[in-house]
Coordinates of C-alpha atoms in Angstrom, one line a residue:
Chain A
M13 CA 50.2 107.6 89.9
E14 CA 52.3 109.9 91.2
K15 CA 52.2 109.9 94.6
K16 CA 51.8 112.8 96.4
L17 CA 53.7 114.8 99.3
I18 CA 52.1 114.9 102.1
V19 CA 51.4 117.3 105.0
K20 CA 50.6 117.7 107.5
I21 CA 49.0 120.7 109.5
C22 CA 48.7 119.6 113.6
T23 CA 45.1 120.1 114.9
G24 CA 46.3 119.4 118.2
T25 CA 44.3 121.9 121.1
L26 CA 47.9 123.3 121.5
C27 CA 49.3 124.3 117.8
Y28 CA 45.7 125.9 117.4
V29 CA 45.5 128.1 119.8
M30 CA 49.1 128.7 118.8
G31 CA 48.1 130.6 115.7
G32 CA 47.8 127.4 113.8
A33 CA 43.8 127.8 113.4
E34 CA 44.9 130.0 110.3
L35 CA 46.6 127.5 108.3
Q36 CA 43.1 125.1 108.1
L37 CA 43.1 127.7 104.9
L38 CA 45.9 126.3 103.7
D39 CA 44.7 124.8 101.0
E40 CA 42.6 127.9 99.8
Q41 CA 46.2 129.9 99.1
L42 CA 48.0 126.9 97.6
P43 CA 48.8 127.7 93.9
A44 CA 46.6 125.1 91.8
E45 CA 50.3 123.2 90.6
L46 CA 50.8 122.9 94.1
L47 CA 48.0 121.1 95.9
A48 CA 47.7 119.1 92.4
Q49 CA 50.8 117.6 94.1
V50 CA 50.2 117.2 97.8
E51 CA 47.7 116.1 100.0
I52 CA 47.2 117.8 102.9
Q53 CA 45.4 116.6 105.9
G54 CA 44.9 117.5 109.4
S55 CA 47.3 115.7 112.2
P56 CA 46.2 115.1 115.6
C57 CA 48.7 115.8 118.2
L58 CA 53.3 115.7 116.2
D59 CA 53.7 115.5 119.4
C60 CA 56.6 118.3 118.9
C61 CA 55.5 120.4 121.3
N62 CA 55.9 118.1 124.6
R63 CA 58.5 120.1 125.4
E64 CA 59.1 122.4 128.5
D65 CA 59.2 125.5 126.4
S66 CA 56.4 125.2 123.9
Q67 CA 57.1 127.8 122.2
G68 CA 57.6 126.4 118.5
A69 CA 53.9 125.6 117.7
P70 CA 52.2 125.6 115.3
F71 CA 53.8 122.4 114.2
V72 CA 53.4 121.4 110.5
K73 CA 54.8 118.4 108.4
V74 CA 55.9 118.9 105.4
G75 CA 56.8 115.4 104.0
D76 CA 59.5 114.4 107.3
R77 CA 59.8 117.7 107.6
I78 CA 58.5 119.6 111.0
I79 CA 58.5 123.5 110.3
A80 CA 57.7 125.5 113.8
S81 CA 56.4 128.6 114.4
A82 CA 54.7 128.1 110.8
T83 CA 52.9 129.9 108.7
I84 CA 50.7 129.5 105.9
E85 CA 54.4 131.9 103.3
K86 CA 56.5 128.8 105.2
V87 CA 54.6 126.1 104.6
I88 CA 54.4 126.7 100.9
D89 CA 58.0 127.7 100.7
A90 CA 59.0 123.7 102.5
I91 CA 56.5 122.5 100.2
K92 CA 58.6 124.0 97.3
N93 CA 61.6 123.2 98.4
E94 CA 60.8 119.3 98.9
L95 CA 59.1 119.5 95.6
N96 CA 61.8 120.4 94.0
A97 CA 64.9 118.1 95.9
Chain B
M19 CA 40.4 137.8 114.9
A20 CA 43.4 137.7 112.7
V21 CA 46.2 136.3 114.5
N22 CA 49.5 138.1 115.1
N23 CA 52.0 138.7 117.7
A24 CA 50.3 140.5 120.0
V25 CA 47.5 138.3 120.0
L26 CA 49.4 135.3 120.6
M27 CA 51.5 137.2 123.0
R28 CA 48.5 137.2 125.0
R29 CA 47.6 133.8 124.6
E30 CA 51.0 132.7 126.2
L31 CA 50.8 134.8 129.2
L32 CA 47.7 133.3 129.7
T33 CA 49.0 129.8 129.1
R34 CA 51.6 130.4 131.2
L35 CA 50.2 131.6 133.9
A36 CA 47.3 129.2 134.0
K37 CA 50.5 126.5 134.1
L38 CA 51.9 127.7 137.0
Y39 CA 48.7 128.4 139.0
N40 CA 47.8 124.5 137.9
K41 CA 51.4 123.7 139.3
G42 CA 50.4 126.0 143.0
E43 CA 53.6 127.9 141.5
L44 CA 51.9 131.2 140.7
E45 CA 52.3 133.5 143.9
L46 CA 56.2 131.8 143.7
K47 CA 57.1 132.5 139.7
I48 CA 54.6 134.8 137.8
D49 CA 56.7 137.5 138.5
R50 CA 59.7 135.2 136.9
I51 CA 56.9 135.4 133.6
P52 CA 58.4 138.7 131.8
L53 CA 62.1 137.6 132.5
E54 CA 61.5 134.0 130.7
L55 CA 59.9 135.9 128.4
R56 CA 62.5 138.6 127.6
P57 CA 65.4 136.8 128.5
K58 CA 69.0 137.9 129.2
G59 CA 70.6 138.9 125.8
S60 CA 67.6 138.1 123.5
Q61 CA 66.0 140.9 121.0
A62 CA 63.8 143.7 122.2
S63 CA 61.2 144.2 120.1
R64 CA 59.9 147.8 122.0
C65 CA 63.7 150.3 123.0
C66 CA 65.4 147.4 125.5
L67 CA 64.7 144.6 127.5
Y68 CA 63.8 146.6 130.3
K69 CA 61.4 148.1 128.4
D70 CA 59.3 144.9 127.0
R71 CA 59.3 143.1 130.5
A72 CA 57.7 146.5 132.3
M73 CA 55.2 145.7 129.1
L74 CA 55.1 142.4 130.0
R75 CA 54.4 142.8 133.9
Y76 CA 51.3 145.0 133.3
K77 CA 49.6 143.1 130.7
L78 CA 49.5 140.3 132.9
M79 CA 48.1 142.5 135.7
A80 CA 45.5 142.8 133.2
L81 CA 45.3 138.9 133.1
L82 CA 45.0 139.0 137.1
G83 CA 42.0 141.7 136.2
F84 CA 43.2 144.8 137.7
N85 CA 43.0 147.8 136.3
I86 CA 46.4 149.6 135.2
R87 CA 45.9 153.1 136.5
D88 CA 44.8 152.0 140.0
E89 CA 48.8 150.4 139.5
E90 CA 50.1 152.7 143.2
D91 CA 53.4 151.9 143.6
E92 CA 55.7 150.5 140.4
L93 CA 57.4 148.4 142.7
T94 CA 53.9 146.3 143.8
P95 CA 55.3 142.7 142.5
L96 CA 52.6 140.6 140.4
S97 CA 53.2 138.0 143.0
E98 CA 51.1 140.6 145.5
Y99 CA 48.4 141.1 142.9
V100 CA 48.2 137.5 142.8
R101 CA 47.3 137.5 146.4
R102 CA 44.7 140.5 145.3
A103 CA 43.4 138.9 142.9
F104 CA 42.5 135.7 145.2
E105 CA 41.7 138.2 147.8
R106 CA 38.9 140.2 146.2
T107 CA 34.8 139.0 145.9
E108 CA 34.0 141.2 143.1
V109 CA 35.1 141.7 139.4
E110 CA 34.7 145.4 137.8
R111 CA 32.4 146.6 136.0
E112 CA 34.0 148.1 133.0
P113 CA 35.7 145.5 131.2
L114 CA 39.1 147.2 129.1
T115 CA 42.3 148.9 130.7
V116 CA 44.5 150.2 128.8
V117 CA 48.0 149.6 129.0
D118 CA 50.2 153.3 129.1
E119 CA 53.1 151.8 129.4
V120 CA 52.5 149.5 126.1
C121 CA 50.7 152.5 124.0
S122 CA 51.9 156.9 123.7
A123 CA 53.4 155.5 120.6
C124 CA 51.0 156.3 117.9
V125 CA 51.7 159.9 117.2
K126 CA 49.6 162.9 118.8
T127 CA 49.2 164.9 114.9
N128 CA 48.2 162.1 111.9
Y129 CA 50.1 164.2 109.3
V130 CA 53.4 163.7 108.7
V131 CA 56.1 165.3 106.2
T132 CA 58.4 162.4 105.4
N133 CA 61.9 163.1 103.6
M134 CA 59.9 163.3 100.2
C135 CA 59.5 167.0 100.7
R136 CA 61.2 169.1 98.1
G137 CA 60.8 172.4 99.7
C138 CA 59.0 173.4 96.6
L139 CA 58.8 177.3 95.5
A140 CA 54.9 177.3 95.4
R141 CA 54.1 175.0 98.6
P142 CA 51.1 174.7 98.5
C143 CA 51.0 172.7 101.5
M144 CA 51.6 176.2 103.2
A145 CA 49.3 178.1 101.2
N146 CA 46.3 175.7 102.3
C147 CA 46.7 175.4 106.0
N148 CA 44.0 177.7 107.4
K149 CA 46.0 176.8 111.0
G150 CA 49.6 178.1 110.2
A151 CA 50.7 174.9 111.2
I152 CA 53.1 174.8 108.5
S153 CA 56.8 176.1 108.4
F154 CA 60.3 175.3 106.7
E155 CA 63.1 174.3 107.9
N156 CA 66.2 173.2 106.1
G157 CA 63.9 173.6 103.4
Q158 CA 61.2 171.4 104.3
A159 CA 58.3 171.6 105.7
H160 CA 57.5 171.2 109.2
I161 CA 54.0 171.0 111.0
D162 CA 53.8 172.4 114.1
H163 CA 51.8 169.8 116.3
T164 CA 50.2 172.7 118.9
K165 CA 48.5 174.1 115.5
C166 CA 47.4 171.4 113.5
V167 CA 44.0 170.7 113.5
N168 CA 43.7 166.8 111.0
C169 CA 42.4 168.2 108.4
G170 CA 44.2 167.0 105.7
L171 CA 44.4 169.6 103.5
C172 CA 48.6 169.6 102.9
M173 CA 48.5 166.0 102.2
K174 CA 46.0 166.8 99.0
N175 CA 47.7 169.7 98.2
C176 CA 51.1 168.4 97.9
P177 CA 52.3 167.9 94.1
Y178 CA 54.7 165.5 96.1
H179 CA 52.7 163.6 97.9
A180 CA 55.1 164.1 100.5
I181 CA 53.5 164.0 103.3
V182 CA 51.8 161.2 104.4
Y183 CA 48.1 160.2 106.8
I184 CA 49.9 158.0 109.8
P185 CA 46.5 156.6 111.1
V186 CA 46.0 155.8 114.9
P187 CA 44.6 152.5 114.7
C188 CA 42.1 152.0 118.0
E189 CA 40.8 155.7 117.7
E190 CA 40.3 154.8 113.7
S191 CA 38.8 151.4 114.8
C192 CA 36.3 152.5 117.0
P193 CA 32.8 153.7 114.9
V194 CA 31.5 155.3 118.0
G195 CA 34.2 157.9 119.3
A196 CA 35.0 156.4 122.3
I197 CA 38.8 155.8 122.4
S198 CA 40.8 159.2 122.2
K199 CA 44.3 161.2 123.5
R200 CA 45.1 162.2 126.7
E201 CA 47.0 165.5 126.9
D202 CA 50.3 163.3 127.2
G203 CA 49.6 160.8 124.2
T204 CA 48.1 157.9 126.0
E205 CA 44.5 156.6 125.0
Q206 CA 41.6 156.9 127.2
I207 CA 38.5 155.0 126.9
D208 CA 35.1 157.6 127.1
Y209 CA 32.6 155.4 129.1
S210 CA 29.5 156.7 128.1
K211 CA 30.5 156.4 124.2
C212 CA 31.8 152.9 124.8
I213 CA 29.5 149.9 123.1
Y214 CA 32.0 147.4 124.0
C215 CA 32.8 145.9 120.6
G216 CA 36.4 144.5 121.7
R217 CA 37.9 146.8 118.3
C218 CA 40.4 148.7 120.1
I219 CA 41.8 145.7 121.2
S220 CA 42.4 143.6 118.1
S221 CA 43.6 147.2 116.2
C222 CA 46.0 147.8 118.2
P223 CA 49.0 147.0 116.8
F224 CA 51.4 146.5 120.9
G225 CA 48.0 145.0 122.0
A226 CA 48.0 148.2 124.3
V227 CA 44.0 147.3 125.0
M228 CA 43.6 144.5 127.2
E229 CA 40.6 143.0 128.6
K230 CA 40.4 143.0 132.5
S231 CA 40.7 138.7 132.7
H232 CA 38.2 136.8 135.7
I233 CA 40.9 134.1 135.2
M234 CA 41.9 133.9 138.8
D235 CA 38.3 134.4 140.0
I236 CA 37.9 131.0 138.0
F237 CA 40.5 129.5 139.6
K238 CA 39.2 130.6 143.4
A239 CA 35.8 129.5 142.3
F240 CA 37.7 126.2 141.4
A241 CA 38.9 125.8 144.7
G242 CA 36.3 126.5 146.7
P243 CA 32.9 125.0 148.1
K244 CA 30.5 125.6 145.3
K245 CA 29.8 124.3 142.4
V246 CA 31.3 125.9 139.0
V247 CA 29.3 125.8 135.8
A248 CA 29.8 126.4 132.1
M249 CA 26.9 128.2 130.0
V250 CA 28.5 127.8 126.8
A251 CA 28.2 130.0 123.6
P252 CA 27.0 128.3 120.8
A253 CA 29.9 130.1 118.6
I254 CA 32.5 127.3 120.9
A255 CA 31.2 124.8 117.8
G256 CA 33.4 126.4 115.0
Q257 CA 36.6 127.0 117.3
F258 CA 38.6 123.6 117.8
K259 CA 39.2 121.1 115.6
A260 CA 36.6 118.6 117.2
P261 CA 33.1 117.9 117.2
L262 CA 30.9 119.6 119.8
P263 CA 30.9 116.3 121.9
Q264 CA 34.2 116.7 122.6
I265 CA 34.5 120.4 123.1
L266 CA 32.1 120.4 125.7
G267 CA 33.8 117.1 127.3
A268 CA 36.8 119.2 127.3
I269 CA 35.8 121.9 129.0
R270 CA 34.1 120.1 132.1
E271 CA 37.6 118.7 131.8
L272 CA 38.7 121.5 133.5
G273 CA 37.4 120.9 136.4
F274 CA 33.5 122.2 135.9
D275 CA 30.5 120.7 137.8
D276 CA 28.4 121.0 134.9
V277 CA 28.4 122.5 131.4
I278 CA 25.3 123.6 130.0
E279 CA 24.9 125.2 126.1
V280 CA 23.6 128.2 125.6
A281 CA 22.1 127.1 122.3
R282 CA 19.5 126.3 124.9
G283 CA 18.5 129.4 126.3
A284 CA 18.3 130.2 122.3
D285 CA 15.2 128.1 122.1
E286 CA 13.8 130.2 124.4
T287 CA 15.0 133.6 122.7
T288 CA 13.8 132.5 119.4
E289 CA 10.7 131.7 120.7
N290 CA 10.0 135.3 122.4
E291 CA 11.9 137.5 119.3
A292 CA 8.6 135.6 117.6
R293 CA 5.5 136.3 119.5
E294 CA 7.2 139.8 120.4
F295 CA 7.4 140.3 116.4
L296 CA 3.9 138.6 115.4
H297 CA 2.6 141.0 118.7
K298 CA 4.6 143.9 117.0
M299 CA 3.5 143.5 113.5
A300 CA -0.6 143.1 114.7
E301 CA 0.4 146.6 116.8
G302 CA 1.6 148.3 113.3
Q303 CA 5.0 148.8 114.3
A304 CA 6.9 149.3 111.2
F305 CA 9.9 146.7 112.3
M306 CA 11.7 145.1 115.0
T307 CA 14.9 144.5 115.8
T308 CA 16.8 141.6 117.1
S309 CA 18.5 141.6 120.1
C310 CA 21.2 139.2 120.9
C311 CA 24.3 141.3 120.7
P312 CA 25.1 143.5 123.4
S313 CA 27.2 145.6 121.4
Y314 CA 24.3 146.5 119.3
I315 CA 22.3 146.8 122.4
A316 CA 24.6 149.2 123.6
A317 CA 25.2 151.0 120.6
V318 CA 21.4 151.7 120.5
Q319 CA 21.3 153.1 124.2
K320 CA 24.3 154.8 123.4
H321 CA 23.9 156.2 119.9
M322 CA 20.9 155.1 118.4
P323 CA 18.3 156.2 120.5
E324 CA 15.6 156.6 118.2
I325 CA 16.0 152.9 117.4
K326 CA 15.1 152.0 121.1
P327 CA 11.7 151.3 120.6
F328 CA 12.0 148.7 117.2
V329 CA 14.6 146.5 120.0
S330 CA 13.0 143.3 121.2
D331 CA 12.6 142.9 124.8
T332 CA 13.6 139.7 124.3
L333 CA 16.4 138.3 126.2
T334 CA 19.4 137.0 125.1
P335 CA 20.4 133.2 124.7
M336 CA 22.7 133.6 127.7
Q337 CA 20.4 135.4 130.0
Y338 CA 18.3 132.8 128.9
T339 CA 20.6 130.5 130.1
A340 CA 21.6 132.0 133.1
R341 CA 18.2 131.8 134.3
I342 CA 17.7 128.0 133.0
A343 CA 21.1 127.3 135.1
R344 CA 20.3 129.2 138.1
E345 CA 17.7 127.4 138.6
R346 CA 19.0 124.4 138.4
Y347 CA 22.1 125.3 140.5
P348 CA 20.6 128.0 142.9
D349 CA 24.2 128.4 144.7
A350 CA 26.4 127.8 141.5
V351 CA 29.2 130.1 140.2
L352 CA 28.1 130.3 137.4
V353 CA 30.6 130.6 134.2
F354 CA 29.5 132.1 130.6
V355 CA 32.0 131.0 127.5
G356 CA 31.5 133.4 125.0
P357 CA 33.2 135.1 122.0
C358 CA 33.7 138.8 122.9
L359 CA 34.7 141.5 125.6
A360 CA 30.3 142.8 124.5
K361 CA 29.6 139.3 125.7
R362 CA 31.9 140.1 129.2
Y363 CA 30.2 143.4 129.5
E364 CA 27.0 141.6 129.8
T365 CA 27.7 138.5 132.0
Y366 CA 28.8 141.5 134.4
C367 CA 25.0 143.2 133.7
D368 CA 23.4 139.9 134.5
P369 CA 21.7 138.9 138.0
N370 CA 22.2 135.0 137.0
A371 CA 25.7 135.0 135.6
D372 CA 28.5 135.6 137.8
L373 CA 32.0 135.7 135.9
M374 CA 33.2 135.2 132.0
L375 CA 35.7 133.2 130.3
N376 CA 36.9 134.3 126.5
F377 CA 37.3 131.7 124.3
E378 CA 41.2 132.1 124.4
E379 CA 41.4 132.5 127.9
I380 CA 39.7 129.0 127.7
G381 CA 41.8 127.5 124.9
S382 CA 45.0 129.0 127.3
M383 CA 43.3 126.9 130.4
F384 CA 43.7 123.2 128.3
I385 CA 47.1 123.7 126.9
A386 CA 47.7 124.2 130.6
R387 CA 46.4 121.3 131.7
G388 CA 47.8 119.4 128.6
I389 CA 43.7 118.7 127.6
D390 CA 44.3 117.9 123.8
V391 CA 40.4 118.6 122.5
A392 CA 40.8 115.7 120.1
T393 CA 41.2 113.3 122.8
S394 CA 39.0 114.4 125.2
A395 CA 35.7 112.4 126.3
S396 CA 32.7 113.5 124.7
M397 CA 29.8 114.5 126.4
E398 CA 26.2 113.8 125.7
L399 CA 24.8 116.6 124.4
E400 CA 21.2 118.2 125.5
K401 CA 18.2 116.7 123.1
G402 CA 15.6 118.6 121.9
I403 CA 17.4 121.8 121.6
D404 CA 16.6 123.2 117.9
S405 CA 19.2 122.7 114.9
T406 CA 18.5 126.8 114.5
S407 CA 19.9 127.4 117.8
R408 CA 22.7 125.9 116.9
G409 CA 23.2 128.5 114.0
Y410 CA 23.0 131.6 116.0
P411 CA 26.5 132.7 115.7
V412 CA 26.6 133.2 111.9
T413 CA 25.4 136.2 110.1
S414 CA 21.4 136.1 110.1
G415 CA 21.6 132.8 111.6
V416 CA 19.0 134.8 114.6
M417 CA 16.8 135.8 111.5
N418 CA 16.7 132.0 110.4
A419 CA 15.7 131.3 113.4
V420 CA 13.5 133.3 114.4
K421 CA 11.9 133.6 110.6
T422 CA 11.1 129.5 111.0
K423 CA 9.3 129.8 114.1
I424 CA 7.1 132.7 112.7
G425 CA 6.7 130.1 109.4
D426 CA 3.3 131.4 107.4
R427 CA 1.6 132.9 110.0
Y428 CA 3.2 136.9 109.1
E429 CA 5.6 138.0 106.0
V430 CA 9.3 138.3 107.2
R431 CA 11.3 141.4 104.9
P432 CA 14.4 140.5 106.8
V433 CA 17.0 143.1 106.8
L434 CA 20.6 142.0 108.3
V435 CA 23.1 144.8 109.5
N436 CA 26.2 142.5 109.3
G437 CA 28.6 144.6 111.3
L438 CA 28.5 147.7 113.1
N439 CA 30.6 150.6 111.8
K440 CA 30.5 154.1 111.5
Q441 CA 28.4 153.4 108.0
S442 CA 26.0 150.9 109.4
I443 CA 25.4 153.6 112.9
R444 CA 24.3 156.1 110.4
E445 CA 21.9 153.6 108.1
L446 CA 20.8 151.7 111.5
R447 CA 19.6 155.7 112.1
G448 CA 17.7 156.0 108.6
Y449 CA 15.7 152.8 109.7
A450 CA 13.4 155.1 112.4
K451 CA 11.8 156.2 109.3
S452 CA 12.5 154.0 107.1
C453 CA 13.1 150.4 107.0
P454 CA 13.9 148.5 104.4
G455 CA 12.6 145.0 106.1
N456 CA 10.3 144.5 109.2
M457 CA 13.2 142.7 110.7
V458 CA 16.3 143.8 111.7
E459 CA 19.1 141.8 112.7
V460 CA 22.1 143.6 114.4
M461 CA 25.5 141.7 114.6
A462 CA 28.1 144.4 115.8
C463 CA 30.8 141.6 113.8
E464 CA 30.9 141.5 110.8
G465 CA 30.2 137.9 109.7
G466 CA 28.1 137.2 113.7
C467 CA 30.2 135.6 116.9
V468 CA 32.6 133.0 114.5
S469 CA 34.1 136.9 114.1
G470 CA 34.0 137.9 117.9
G471 CA 36.9 139.3 119.5
N472 CA 38.7 136.7 121.1
V473 CA 38.0 133.5 118.6
I474 CA 40.5 131.3 118.2
A475 CA 39.3 129.6 114.8
N476 CA 39.9 131.7 111.1
P477 CA 35.7 132.9 111.1
K478 CA 35.5 131.0 107.8
I479 CA 37.0 127.7 109.4
A480 CA 34.7 128.6 111.9
T481 CA 31.6 129.4 110.5
R482 CA 31.5 125.9 107.9
Q483 CA 31.7 123.6 111.7
I484 CA 28.6 125.7 112.8
A485 CA 26.9 124.2 109.2
D486 CA 28.0 121.2 109.8
V487 CA 27.0 121.2 113.9
V488 CA 23.2 122.6 112.6
R489 CA 23.0 120.0 109.7
M490 CA 23.6 117.4 112.7
S491 CA 21.7 118.4 114.3
E492 CA 18.8 118.3 112.3
Q493 CA 18.6 114.7 111.4
E494 CA 18.8 114.0 115.6

């Protein structure tokens, strides 16, 4: 079986409050052909926010790439990029 | 609430405020927050950085719990308001404040002629305007804002669709016409009409309508000698990506001496609603409505007098919980943790509850303290709370609880009013003459409290998590 692209959505409290909660709906908005190629995981704090300036949350990890200020659209674009790479 | 930049900015400000407080630097550094968020050389969202900073300053003033209109001297620094917040002994009754500096961006006249106007010979816009508000300048129609009455006939009659309707979002979202323009274009709230639904807050694209937060008063309570007890609405179970016992544990970690689930009070609400329903049916009353949603209650009092006799006298879960908490902790400061503006107002009016924290505020306090709910120690849930009580925050939840309690003692014919708007208010008024059922559940927000104005989680996700908690409680 083909290896799936791992998409980790940070569900740490900071990311969750700063808009990450909306990303929980990613699986519903991801086109079916992309959904089949990824594995979406909720992740404990990805440790991206431990900087003095917390701006940049919410974070999502698509493969090895960190997406800051993530929105569903941004994540879908990143998934497409990774899959085409 | 749908997440947007205005919402996120409010949470950012709350978080920064709480962080500075935790470090003991609030008075010293609060006036720097607007500069940090809009530093030299950064891009302004409005006309210039200085305007942006002034807006942020006023928003912080609201978060400190002050009415923006009460400002006497524009040179008063935020640090002075911090001092005043610590000195005050009471929070304000009316929970809203409009930040004029942020507002007044909206049009006075809803109809605008665009460049698509061809200046035609027929000029049906002008011919159909009963107020003589339309004239032609440089071959294009022009609306005189002093004469226009927003009837919309010009737009309807323009064959080129050159006239557009521009809404005033707060006014359009208000189901009871409680927010309107002053002469100078800024908005004012008429509290004789306001039902505290909070739509004006969520709908303003500039975030100009703010809640006066109690966060400073809660910090003060933590620093004081009295115990501080949190009473947490059942909707909290859907707000963070963690099981309920951990969420409650995280709240405790903020410094509360005890955390009580409002679902405990919901048990009493269910019991009393059921009793009252049976009593009213025996008396021959046509129907009864629930009374848990304070926005609905305000709507009845201010806009639906004919429904008053049908509303149950049963208290809300928060009110029963506050009573229980007061018995357990006679001298404590009781803080209700809830999803919306209406509950802030209810907290103010309740004889037992003292202060209110909404979900956004508690989320920001978690961030400021570096608390990750998912790694917090669990708090043991109080035993014996009915599973249906934990289902209250979702539309039909209250109905389900009361109906289950009544069982086969009486045939309940349920009617759900899922969200208050102009139309549902009209329909509800009609129920006074003819109601399609005998028990009516009303929730001001569509979907229930999971869609409250200050929620963090998407209501869909929150609804799923609430269902999980209910299932878990059933198996207990």
